[in-house]
Tab-separated table of C-alpha atoms and ligand atoms in Angstrom:
chain	number	residue	atom	x	y	z
A	1	MET	CA	6.333	44.576	-14.832
A	2	GLN	CA	6.128	47.391	-12.253
A	3	ARG	CA	4.947	50.657	-13.832
A	4	ILE	CA	6.539	53.683	-12.177
A	5	CYS	CA	6.012	57.409	-11.857
A	6	VAL	CA	9.093	59.369	-10.733
A	7	LEU	CA	8.174	62.694	-9.114
A	8	GLY	CA	11.292	64.875	-9.131
A	9	ALA	CA	13.096	62.806	-11.781
A	10	THR	CA	15.785	65.443	-12.375
A	11	GLY	CA	16.877	65.502	-8.714
A	12	SER	CA	19.512	63.462	-6.958
A	13	ILE	CA	17.041	60.775	-5.790
A	14	GLY	CA	15.153	60.877	-9.103
A	15	GLN	CA	18.301	60.193	-11.094
A	16	SER	CA	19.463	57.442	-8.746
A	17	THR	CA	16.018	55.857	-9.163
A	18	LEU	CA	16.246	55.934	-12.952
A	19	ASP	CA	19.755	54.460	-12.711
A	20	VAL	CA	18.473	51.441	-10.741
A	21	VAL	CA	15.401	51.094	-12.975
A	22	ALA	CA	17.570	51.093	-16.137
A	23	ARG	CA	19.475	48.072	-14.786
A	24	HIS	CA	16.266	46.008	-14.855
A	25	PRO	CA	14.320	46.648	-18.058
A	26	ASP	CA	12.553	43.305	-17.536
A	27	LYS	CA	11.113	44.443	-14.176
A	28	PHE	CA	10.303	48.161	-14.428
A	29	LYS	CA	8.701	50.524	-16.929
A	30	VAL	CA	8.795	54.306	-16.431
A	31	ILE	CA	5.342	55.736	-17.149
A	32	ALA	CA	5.823	59.336	-15.987
A	33	ILE	CA	8.638	61.694	-15.032
A	34	THR	CA	8.435	65.210	-13.622
A	35	ALA	CA	10.827	68.152	-13.343
A	36	HIS	CA	10.571	71.747	-12.219
A	37	SER	CA	13.123	73.669	-14.272
A	38	ASN	CA	16.032	71.631	-15.623
A	39	LEU	CA	14.831	71.236	-19.224
A	40	ASP	CA	18.118	69.899	-20.609
A	41	LEU	CA	18.068	67.021	-18.155
A	42	LEU	CA	14.314	66.487	-18.501
A	43	VAL	CA	14.626	66.031	-22.271
A	44	GLU	CA	17.656	63.767	-21.849
A	45	LEU	CA	15.733	61.588	-19.361
A	46	ALA	CA	12.666	61.498	-21.606
A	47	VAL	CA	14.825	60.253	-24.502
A	48	LYS	CA	16.337	57.579	-22.235
A	49	CYS	CA	13.202	56.278	-20.485
A	50	GLN	CA	10.550	56.885	-23.157
A	51	PRO	CA	7.784	57.676	-20.641
A	52	GLU	CA	4.143	58.132	-21.621
A	53	TYR	CA	3.785	61.322	-19.555
A	54	VAL	CA	6.083	64.215	-18.768
A	55	VAL	CA	5.225	66.954	-16.263
A	56	ILE	CA	6.933	70.318	-16.144
A	57	SER	CA	5.820	71.609	-12.754
A	58	ASN	CA	6.774	75.218	-13.453
A	59	PRO	CA	3.827	76.175	-15.698
A	60	ASP	CA	5.750	79.081	-17.270
A	61	LEU	CA	8.015	76.550	-18.974
A	62	TYR	CA	5.204	74.605	-20.675
A	63	GLN	CA	5.645	75.967	-24.229
A	64	GLN	CA	9.398	75.758	-24.091
A	65	THR	CA	9.238	72.161	-22.849
A	66	LYS	CA	6.756	71.248	-25.583
A	67	THR	CA	9.070	72.633	-28.262
A	68	ARG	CA	12.123	70.923	-26.792
A	69	LEU	CA	10.369	67.538	-26.579
A	70	SER	CA	9.048	67.697	-30.109
A	71	ARG	CA	12.461	68.742	-31.421
A	72	ALA	CA	13.860	65.637	-29.716
A	73	LYS	CA	11.046	63.623	-31.425
A	74	ILE	CA	9.583	62.542	-28.089
A	75	ASP	CA	5.924	61.710	-28.366
A	76	VAL	CA	4.456	62.074	-24.858
A	77	GLU	CA	1.526	63.634	-23.087
A	78	LEU	CA	2.910	66.838	-21.570
A	79	LEU	CA	1.247	68.197	-18.419
A	80	SER	CA	2.244	71.178	-16.324
A	81	GLY	CA	1.877	72.872	-12.955
A	82	PRO	CA	1.072	71.382	-9.544
A	83	GLU	CA	-2.136	69.897	-11.064
A	84	GLY	CA	-0.048	67.948	-13.560
A	85	LEU	CA	1.950	66.429	-10.676
A	86	VAL	CA	-1.212	65.385	-8.826
A	87	GLU	CA	-2.573	63.897	-12.066
A	88	VAL	CA	0.375	61.622	-12.902
A	89	ALA	CA	0.744	60.446	-9.297
A	90	LYS	CA	-2.710	58.808	-9.456
A	91	LEU	CA	-2.760	57.489	-13.045
A	92	ALA	CA	-4.488	54.132	-13.394
A	93	GLU	CA	-1.522	52.818	-15.414
A	94	VAL	CA	0.932	53.584	-12.567
A	95	ASP	CA	1.631	50.954	-9.878
A	96	SER	CA	4.249	52.746	-7.848
A	97	VAL	CA	5.334	56.321	-7.245
A	98	MET	CA	8.777	57.579	-6.246
A	99	ALA	CA	8.058	60.719	-4.192
A	100	ALA	CA	11.322	62.628	-4.712
A	101	ILE	CA	10.283	66.259	-5.037
A	102	VAL	CA	12.046	68.434	-2.484
A	103	GLY	CA	10.078	70.343	0.154
A	104	ALA	CA	6.408	71.204	0.612
A	105	ALA	CA	5.882	71.167	-3.175
A	106	GLY	CA	5.939	67.376	-2.910
A	107	LEU	CA	3.048	67.110	-0.465
A	108	LEU	CA	-0.009	67.224	-2.744
A	109	PRO	CA	1.308	64.856	-5.440
A	110	THR	CA	2.524	62.414	-2.779
A	111	LEU	CA	-0.862	62.517	-1.044
A	112	SER	CA	-2.501	61.989	-4.416
A	113	ALA	CA	-0.500	58.758	-4.884
A	114	VAL	CA	-1.401	57.678	-1.344
A	115	GLN	CA	-5.115	58.341	-1.858
A	116	ALA	CA	-5.023	56.374	-5.106
A	117	GLY	CA	-3.679	53.390	-3.106
A	118	LYS	CA	-0.327	53.195	-4.918
A	119	LYS	CA	2.910	51.773	-3.625
A	120	VAL	CA	4.549	55.017	-2.461
A	121	MET	CA	8.330	55.145	-2.069
A	122	LEU	CA	8.822	58.171	0.150
A	123	ALA	CA	11.953	60.307	-0.134
A	124	ASN	CA	10.062	63.598	0.353
A	125	LYS	CA	10.306	63.628	4.168
A	126	GLU	CA	8.852	67.155	4.312
A	127	ALA	CA	5.425	65.698	3.411
A	128	LEU	CA	5.349	63.687	6.646
A	129	VAL	CA	6.780	66.531	8.706
A	130	MET	CA	4.019	68.823	7.425
A	131	CYS	CA	1.089	66.534	8.016
A	132	GLY	CA	2.115	63.189	9.465
A	133	GLU	CA	-1.141	62.269	11.131
A	134	LEU	CA	-3.345	63.070	8.163
A	135	PHE	CA	-0.861	61.384	5.816
A	136	ILE	CA	-0.748	58.136	7.811
A	137	ASN	CA	-4.553	58.136	8.166
A	138	GLU	CA	-4.828	58.377	4.382
A	139	VAL	CA	-2.354	55.510	3.955
A	140	GLN	CA	-4.449	53.363	6.288
A	141	LYS	CA	-7.717	54.360	4.583
A	142	SER	CA	-6.566	53.757	1.008
A	143	GLY	CA	-4.437	50.660	1.615
A	144	ALA	CA	-1.456	52.333	-0.056
A	145	LYS	CA	1.890	50.643	0.599
A	146	LEU	CA	4.271	53.193	2.107
A	147	LEU	CA	7.989	52.347	1.874
A	148	PRO	CA	10.765	54.566	3.280
A	149	ILE	CA	13.537	55.703	0.932
A	150	ASP	CA	15.323	57.911	3.471
A	151	SER	CA	18.364	55.755	4.274
A	152	GLU	CA	17.851	55.852	8.054
A	153	HIS	CA	14.172	54.937	7.880
A	154	ASN	CA	14.856	52.308	5.282
A	155	ALA	CA	17.492	50.866	7.654
A	156	ILE	CA	15.026	50.879	10.563
A	157	PHE	CA	12.400	49.243	8.343
A	158	GLN	CA	14.908	46.539	7.375
A	159	SER	CA	15.881	46.000	11.040
A	160	LEU	CA	12.313	45.632	12.365
A	161	PRO	CA	10.714	42.195	12.570
A	162	ASP	CA	8.112	41.314	9.887
A	163	SER	CA	5.577	41.019	12.713
A	164	PHE	CA	6.075	44.676	13.778
A	165	VAL	CA	2.761	46.426	14.416
A	166	TYR	CA	2.608	50.207	13.852
A	167	GLY	CA	3.247	52.051	17.115
A	168	ASP	CA	3.726	48.926	19.206
A	169	LEU	CA	7.409	48.533	20.102
A	170	ALA	CA	6.776	46.526	23.261
A	171	SER	CA	5.086	43.551	21.554
A	172	SER	CA	8.117	43.136	19.312
A	173	GLY	CA	10.507	43.419	22.268
A	174	ILE	CA	11.996	46.670	20.981
A	175	SER	CA	13.515	49.082	23.494
A	176	LYS	CA	14.845	51.899	21.259
A	177	ILE	CA	15.126	53.074	17.699
A	178	LEU	CA	18.694	54.336	17.124
A	179	LEU	CA	18.621	56.982	14.408
A	180	THR	CA	22.140	57.593	13.087
A	181	GLY	CA	23.524	60.753	11.535
A	182	SER	CA	26.958	61.695	10.258
A	183	GLY	CA	27.038	65.148	11.871
A	184	GLY	CA	27.605	66.686	8.434
A	185	PRO	CA	30.569	68.721	7.225
A	186	PHE	CA	30.895	70.853	10.392
A	187	LEU	CA	31.188	68.160	13.060
A	188	ASN	CA	34.619	69.433	14.094
A	189	THR	CA	34.519	73.010	12.776
A	190	PRO	CA	35.142	75.645	15.490
A	191	LEU	CA	31.814	77.229	16.468
A	192	SER	CA	33.401	80.682	16.298
A	193	THR	CA	33.696	80.312	12.484
A	194	PHE	CA	30.055	79.298	11.844
A	195	ASP	CA	29.017	82.808	10.773
A	196	ALA	CA	31.457	82.668	7.862
A	197	ILE	CA	30.251	79.316	6.443
A	198	THR	CA	29.415	79.636	2.720
A	199	PRO	CA	26.679	77.775	0.805
A	200	ASP	CA	29.263	75.733	-1.103
A	201	GLN	CA	30.955	74.647	2.142
A	202	ALA	CA	27.582	73.668	3.607
A	203	CYS	CA	26.693	71.653	0.484
A	204	ALA	CA	29.950	69.675	0.486
A	205	HIS	CA	28.767	66.685	2.529
A	206	PRO	CA	31.580	64.292	3.483
A	207	ASN	CA	29.657	61.077	2.647
A	208	TRP	CA	26.514	61.746	0.609
A	209	ASP	CA	25.946	63.476	-2.722
A	210	MET	CA	22.545	65.202	-2.441
A	211	GLY	CA	20.416	68.160	-3.545
A	212	ARG	CA	21.330	71.567	-2.084
A	213	LYS	CA	18.401	71.926	0.328
A	214	ILE	CA	18.938	68.590	2.070
A	215	SER	CA	22.707	69.228	2.046
A	216	VAL	CA	22.225	72.424	4.069
A	217	ASP	CA	19.756	70.576	6.314
A	218	SER	CA	22.435	67.946	6.924
A	219	ALA	CA	24.987	70.619	7.810
A	220	THR	CA	22.641	72.219	10.382
A	221	MET	CA	21.321	68.765	11.398
A	222	MET	CA	17.814	70.025	10.724
A	223	ASN	CA	17.799	66.994	8.447
A	224	LYS	CA	18.139	64.719	11.496
A	225	GLY	CA	15.395	66.727	13.182
A	226	LEU	CA	13.093	66.269	10.176
A	227	GLU	CA	14.015	62.572	10.199
A	228	PHE	CA	13.160	62.324	13.908
A	229	ILE	CA	9.666	63.594	13.051
A	230	GLU	CA	9.529	61.373	9.959
A	231	ALA	CA	10.400	58.309	12.093
A	232	LYS	CA	7.662	59.183	14.581
A	233	TRP	CA	5.018	59.040	11.851
A	234	LEU	CA	6.423	56.177	9.780
A	235	PHE	CA	6.628	53.778	12.699
A	236	GLY	CA	4.207	55.316	15.238
A	237	LEU	CA	6.851	56.298	17.818
A	238	ASN	CA	7.027	58.610	20.811
A	239	SER	CA	9.944	61.030	21.177
A	240	ASP	CA	11.537	58.950	23.920
A	241	ASP	CA	11.537	55.837	21.722
A	242	ILE	CA	14.221	57.478	19.538
A	243	ASN	CA	17.893	58.061	20.358
A	244	ILE	CA	20.122	59.938	17.940
A	245	VAL	CA	23.620	58.530	17.496
A	246	LEU	CA	26.352	60.338	15.564
A	247	HIS	CA	28.324	58.008	13.318
A	248	PRO	CA	30.534	60.124	11.054
A	249	GLN	CA	31.340	57.346	8.549
A	250	SER	CA	27.693	56.708	7.498
A	251	ILE	CA	28.237	52.947	7.181
A	252	ILE	CA	25.505	52.028	9.658
A	253	HIS	CA	22.326	53.705	8.428
A	254	SER	CA	20.300	53.199	11.659
A	255	MET	CA	19.529	50.454	14.163
A	256	VAL	CA	16.855	48.814	16.269
A	257	GLN	CA	17.712	47.904	19.855
A	258	TYR	CA	15.830	44.984	21.417
A	259	SER	CA	15.079	44.339	25.082
A	260	ASP	CA	17.293	41.232	25.151
A	261	GLY	CA	20.349	43.381	24.394
A	262	SER	CA	20.501	42.683	20.640
A	263	VAL	CA	21.022	45.559	18.252
A	264	ILE	CA	20.125	44.992	14.590
A	265	ALA	CA	21.747	47.438	12.176
A	266	GLN	CA	21.584	47.881	8.428
A	267	MET	CA	24.929	48.728	6.827
A	268	GLY	CA	26.279	49.550	3.426
A	269	ASN	CA	28.200	52.127	1.456
A	270	PRO	CA	26.457	55.512	1.568
A	271	ASP	CA	24.672	55.380	-1.793
A	272	MET	CA	20.917	56.022	-2.059
A	273	ARG	CA	20.586	53.356	-4.760
A	274	THR	CA	20.553	50.744	-1.947
A	275	PRO	CA	17.335	51.934	-0.235
A	276	ILE	CA	15.873	52.779	-3.659
A	277	ALA	CA	16.518	49.244	-4.967
A	278	HIS	CA	15.175	47.815	-1.707
A	279	CYS	CA	11.874	49.679	-2.075
A	280	LEU	CA	11.586	49.077	-5.822
A	281	ALA	CA	11.964	45.309	-5.427
A	282	TYR	CA	10.454	44.856	-1.946
A	283	PRO	CA	10.100	42.160	-0.632
A	284	ASN	CA	12.684	40.828	-3.100
A	285	ARG	CA	16.255	42.025	-3.641
A	286	ILE	CA	17.808	43.293	-6.863
A	287	GLU	CA	21.198	44.529	-7.985
A	288	SER	CA	21.545	48.304	-7.439
A	289	GLY	CA	24.950	49.214	-8.827
A	290	VAL	CA	26.242	50.007	-5.317
A	291	LYS	CA	29.762	48.825	-4.525
A	292	ALA	CA	29.832	46.025	-1.953
A	293	LEU	CA	30.926	47.117	1.500
A	294	ASP	CA	34.505	46.017	2.097
A	295	PHE	CA	35.348	45.934	5.803
A	296	ALA	CA	39.051	45.958	4.968
A	297	ASP	CA	38.528	49.519	3.650
A	298	ILE	CA	36.970	50.833	6.873
A	299	VAL	CA	39.617	52.662	8.844
A	300	ASN	CA	37.415	54.394	11.413
A	301	PHE	CA	34.076	53.243	12.782
A	302	SER	CA	33.073	55.636	15.522
A	303	PHE	CA	30.080	56.940	17.468
A	304	THR	CA	29.269	59.972	19.578
A	305	VAL	CA	26.248	61.972	20.774
A	306	PRO	CA	24.989	65.181	19.140
A	307	ASP	CA	25.428	68.484	20.880
A	308	PHE	CA	22.621	71.059	20.769
A	309	VAL	CA	25.029	74.018	20.945
A	310	ARG	CA	26.589	72.948	17.658
A	311	TYR	CA	23.244	71.800	16.239
A	312	PRO	CA	20.480	74.068	17.650
A	313	ASN	CA	18.152	73.071	14.786
A	314	LEU	CA	18.105	69.505	16.044
A	315	GLU	CA	16.826	70.639	19.433
A	316	ILE	CA	14.236	72.939	17.816
A	317	ALA	CA	12.943	70.033	15.716
A	318	ILE	CA	12.689	67.610	18.640
A	319	GLN	CA	10.818	70.231	20.682
A	320	ALA	CA	8.486	70.885	17.727
A	321	CYS	CA	7.865	67.156	17.414
A	322	GLU	CA	6.779	67.080	21.052
A	323	ALA	CA	4.657	70.243	20.696
A	324	GLY	CA	2.584	68.777	17.852
A	325	GLN	CA	1.631	69.088	14.212
A	326	TYR	CA	1.212	72.890	14.127
A	327	ALA	CA	4.832	73.256	15.304
A	328	THR	CA	6.369	70.807	12.827
A	329	THR	CA	4.379	72.304	9.936
A	330	ALA	CA	5.575	75.794	10.897
A	331	LEU	CA	9.150	74.600	11.390
A	332	ASN	CA	9.277	72.933	7.978
A	333	ALA	CA	7.999	76.075	6.261
A	334	ALA	CA	10.361	78.388	8.167
A	335	ASN	CA	13.305	76.146	7.399
A	336	GLU	CA	12.550	76.093	3.660
A	337	ILE	CA	12.548	79.906	3.608
A	338	ALA	CA	15.666	80.169	5.780
A	339	VAL	CA	17.668	77.610	3.781
A	340	GLU	CA	16.715	79.266	0.499
A	341	ALA	CA	17.815	82.647	1.923
A	342	PHE	CA	21.117	81.144	3.087
A	343	LEU	CA	21.725	79.554	-0.328
A	344	SER	CA	21.012	82.914	-1.986
A	345	GLY	CA	23.555	84.670	0.248
A	346	ILE	CA	20.927	86.735	2.104
A	347	ILE	CA	21.505	85.338	5.615
A	348	ARG	CA	24.309	83.645	7.547
A	349	PHE	CA	24.482	79.928	8.322
A	350	SER	CA	23.782	80.561	12.016
A	351	ASP	CA	20.713	82.690	11.179
A	352	ILE	CA	18.841	79.577	9.979
A	353	ALA	CA	18.253	78.363	13.546
A	354	LYS	CA	17.263	81.854	14.716
A	355	ILE	CA	14.531	82.105	12.103
A	356	ASN	CA	13.315	78.569	12.727
A	357	ARG	CA	13.081	79.058	16.493
A	358	ASN	CA	11.352	82.425	16.170
A	359	VAL	CA	8.732	81.155	13.740
A	360	VAL	CA	7.848	78.099	15.844
A	361	GLU	CA	7.631	80.236	18.999
A	362	HIS	CA	5.302	82.708	17.281
A	363	THR	CA	2.969	80.135	15.763
A	364	GLN	CA	-0.346	79.782	17.563
A	365	PRO	CA	-0.790	76.244	18.971
A	366	GLU	CA	-3.830	74.591	17.412
A	367	VAL	CA	-4.978	71.109	16.530
A	368	LEU	CA	-4.700	70.565	12.777
A	369	THR	CA	-6.955	67.926	11.301
A	370	GLU	CA	-7.683	69.227	7.792
A	371	LEU	CA	-5.283	69.670	4.900
A	372	GLN	CA	-6.544	73.218	4.466
A	373	GLN	CA	-5.491	74.101	8.035
A	374	ILE	CA	-2.049	72.640	7.424
A	375	LEU	CA	-1.582	74.619	4.220
A	376	SER	CA	-2.677	77.765	6.017
A	377	VAL	CA	-0.162	77.269	8.893
A	378	ASP	CA	2.490	76.601	6.232
A	379	GLU	CA	1.639	79.860	4.478
A	380	GLN	CA	1.600	81.917	7.706
A	381	ALA	CA	4.936	80.462	8.792
A	382	ARG	CA	6.498	81.355	5.422
A	383	ALA	CA	5.259	84.921	5.803
A	384	LEU	CA	6.647	85.140	9.371
A	385	ALA	CA	9.992	83.699	8.287
A	386	THR	CA	10.246	86.206	5.449
A	387	GLN	CA	9.495	89.021	7.892
A	388	TYR	CA	12.209	87.792	10.333
A	389	LEU	CA	14.745	87.507	7.500
A	390	GLN	CA	14.368	91.189	6.860
A	391	ARG	CA	14.124	92.226	10.512
A	392	ASP	CA	16.706	90.060	12.301
A	393	CYS	CA	19.337	88.994	9.799
A	394	ALA	CA	20.611	92.219	8.284
B	401	NAD	P1	17.124	67.732	-5.544
B	401	NAD	O1	17.166	69.169	-5.252
B	401	NAD	O2	18.313	67.074	-6.139
B	401	NAD	O3	15.876	67.425	-6.501
B	401	NAD	C1	14.616	67.946	-6.255
B	401	NAD	C2	13.613	67.565	-7.329
B	401	NAD	O4	12.383	68.244	-7.008
B	401	NAD	C3	14.004	67.977	-8.736
B	401	NAD	O5	13.596	67.000	-9.647
B	401	NAD	C4	13.199	69.270	-8.958
B	401	NAD	O6	12.839	69.442	-10.313
B	401	NAD	C5	11.964	69.014	-8.120
B	401	NAD	N1	11.374	70.267	-7.630
B	401	NAD	C6	12.008	71.293	-7.000
B	401	NAD	N2	11.130	72.272	-6.704
B	401	NAD	C7	9.925	71.867	-7.150
B	401	NAD	C8	8.631	72.461	-7.142
B	401	NAD	N3	8.403	73.639	-6.605
B	401	NAD	N4	7.618	71.752	-7.685
B	401	NAD	C9	7.840	70.523	-8.218
B	401	NAD	N5	9.053	69.918	-8.271
B	401	NAD	C10	10.079	70.592	-7.729
B	401	NAD	O7	16.721	67.013	-4.180
B	401	NAD	P2	17.045	65.529	-3.685
B	401	NAD	O8	18.339	65.519	-2.966
B	401	NAD	O9	16.819	64.538	-4.772
B	401	NAD	O10	15.924	65.341	-2.570
B	401	NAD	C11	14.575	65.078	-2.897
B	401	NAD	C12	13.813	64.681	-1.646
B	401	NAD	O11	14.372	63.464	-1.146
B	401	NAD	C13	13.943	65.695	-0.511
B	401	NAD	O12	12.733	65.734	0.191
B	401	NAD	C14	15.035	65.119	0.376
B	401	NAD	O13	14.899	65.487	1.721
B	401	NAD	C15	14.790	63.638	0.192
B	401	NAD	N6	15.984	62.807	0.423
B	401	NAD	C16	17.079	62.966	-0.365
B	401	NAD	C17	18.220	62.203	-0.133
B	401	NAD	C18	19.444	62.327	-1.013
B	401	NAD	O14	20.409	61.597	-0.800
B	401	NAD	N7	19.466	63.187	-2.005
B	401	NAD	C19	18.233	61.279	0.926
B	401	NAD	C20	17.090	61.142	1.708
B	401	NAD	C21	15.968	61.908	1.455
B	402	MG	MG1	18.431	60.477	5.625
């Protein structure tokens, strides 16, 4: 029986995880779930999964959550705040942790699971973007098992040979990692209309049903940029090991190209329950609830290259990846502020890239080795981004 903690249980990935888990009551037991604000859903999930621990990460909602849980006759240990998240991620009675909190808020609990040597199923890509080197060092020190949930990275992981050694493509005869992306909802939208894009249009992804932050990131292709950085750290790559391929149908989820001309791809319907089931059961396979891919249904199967005029955020992210950790930490922070401002109707869609570029350019290059330094660059970048919102995006 695998005992699981789901960080961000009320989110899109969290709910897909609980869906897969519920299909296999003989294999998985939910020990802890966490949520930030959606109390209705939190209580509903607690009734369904009967966890031993519940965390409400917004501490202001502690009393209200307590009352709601006791009214629903749920007998659990209730924790709150960021400390509560860190606590449940390292519980002795937890074997594996689904890291599915969105954004920088997921970093400390995910690191806590890593340091406790858990099996860590990583959806929270921002954690690696913020502090990839430190994160991977901690994985190596603690012996934690890190498995990628992000569909592209999960596809790459599935397409690599078992003998793959971190950072060593040549010994496995690998020539390139082909990171695929759909191009999002605005692949063919005239550039002249980008200023008028609304949050709801940006969140209407053609293939994937996701949380609002990652949906906007997919529309700007910052998501692919974050994934470029995520791939670097997960597999130990250099920038020129990775090619980005646009594949609007999201059937291929990424590929590995070998020096003999072979390309190994992982395919499937775009449903996150596939990579989630893969990581939950790894190295075995379990049923996920995802519809089998039917090739008779596939009308178009096409590929193209991304264009940095349409997707300036992708270029900014690749340049940040090459500049180093200070730049990717700053970029992640700036992007969180910019996306939130766009979703709140404060700035235009095309302002997101302006803020991101400005913040990275105005962040002092430095070598970051300590968590404290990373958190301080994150904080400074948020302050800069907030200043630029007011100054440049009126
Ligand atoms: P979501 O917005 O649907 O859910 C986010 C979860 O994080 C919720 O449970 C929420 O309660 C929690 N949360 C939000 N703010 C918090 C805070 N300040 N402190 C603690 N918890 C907080 O997001 P999602 O789409 O499920 O994405 C989650 C993560 O997985 C993101 O990092 C995203 O990039 C990554 N991811 C998502 C998908 C997808 O298909 N949804 C695919 C690949 C990777
Ligand atoms: Mg992805």
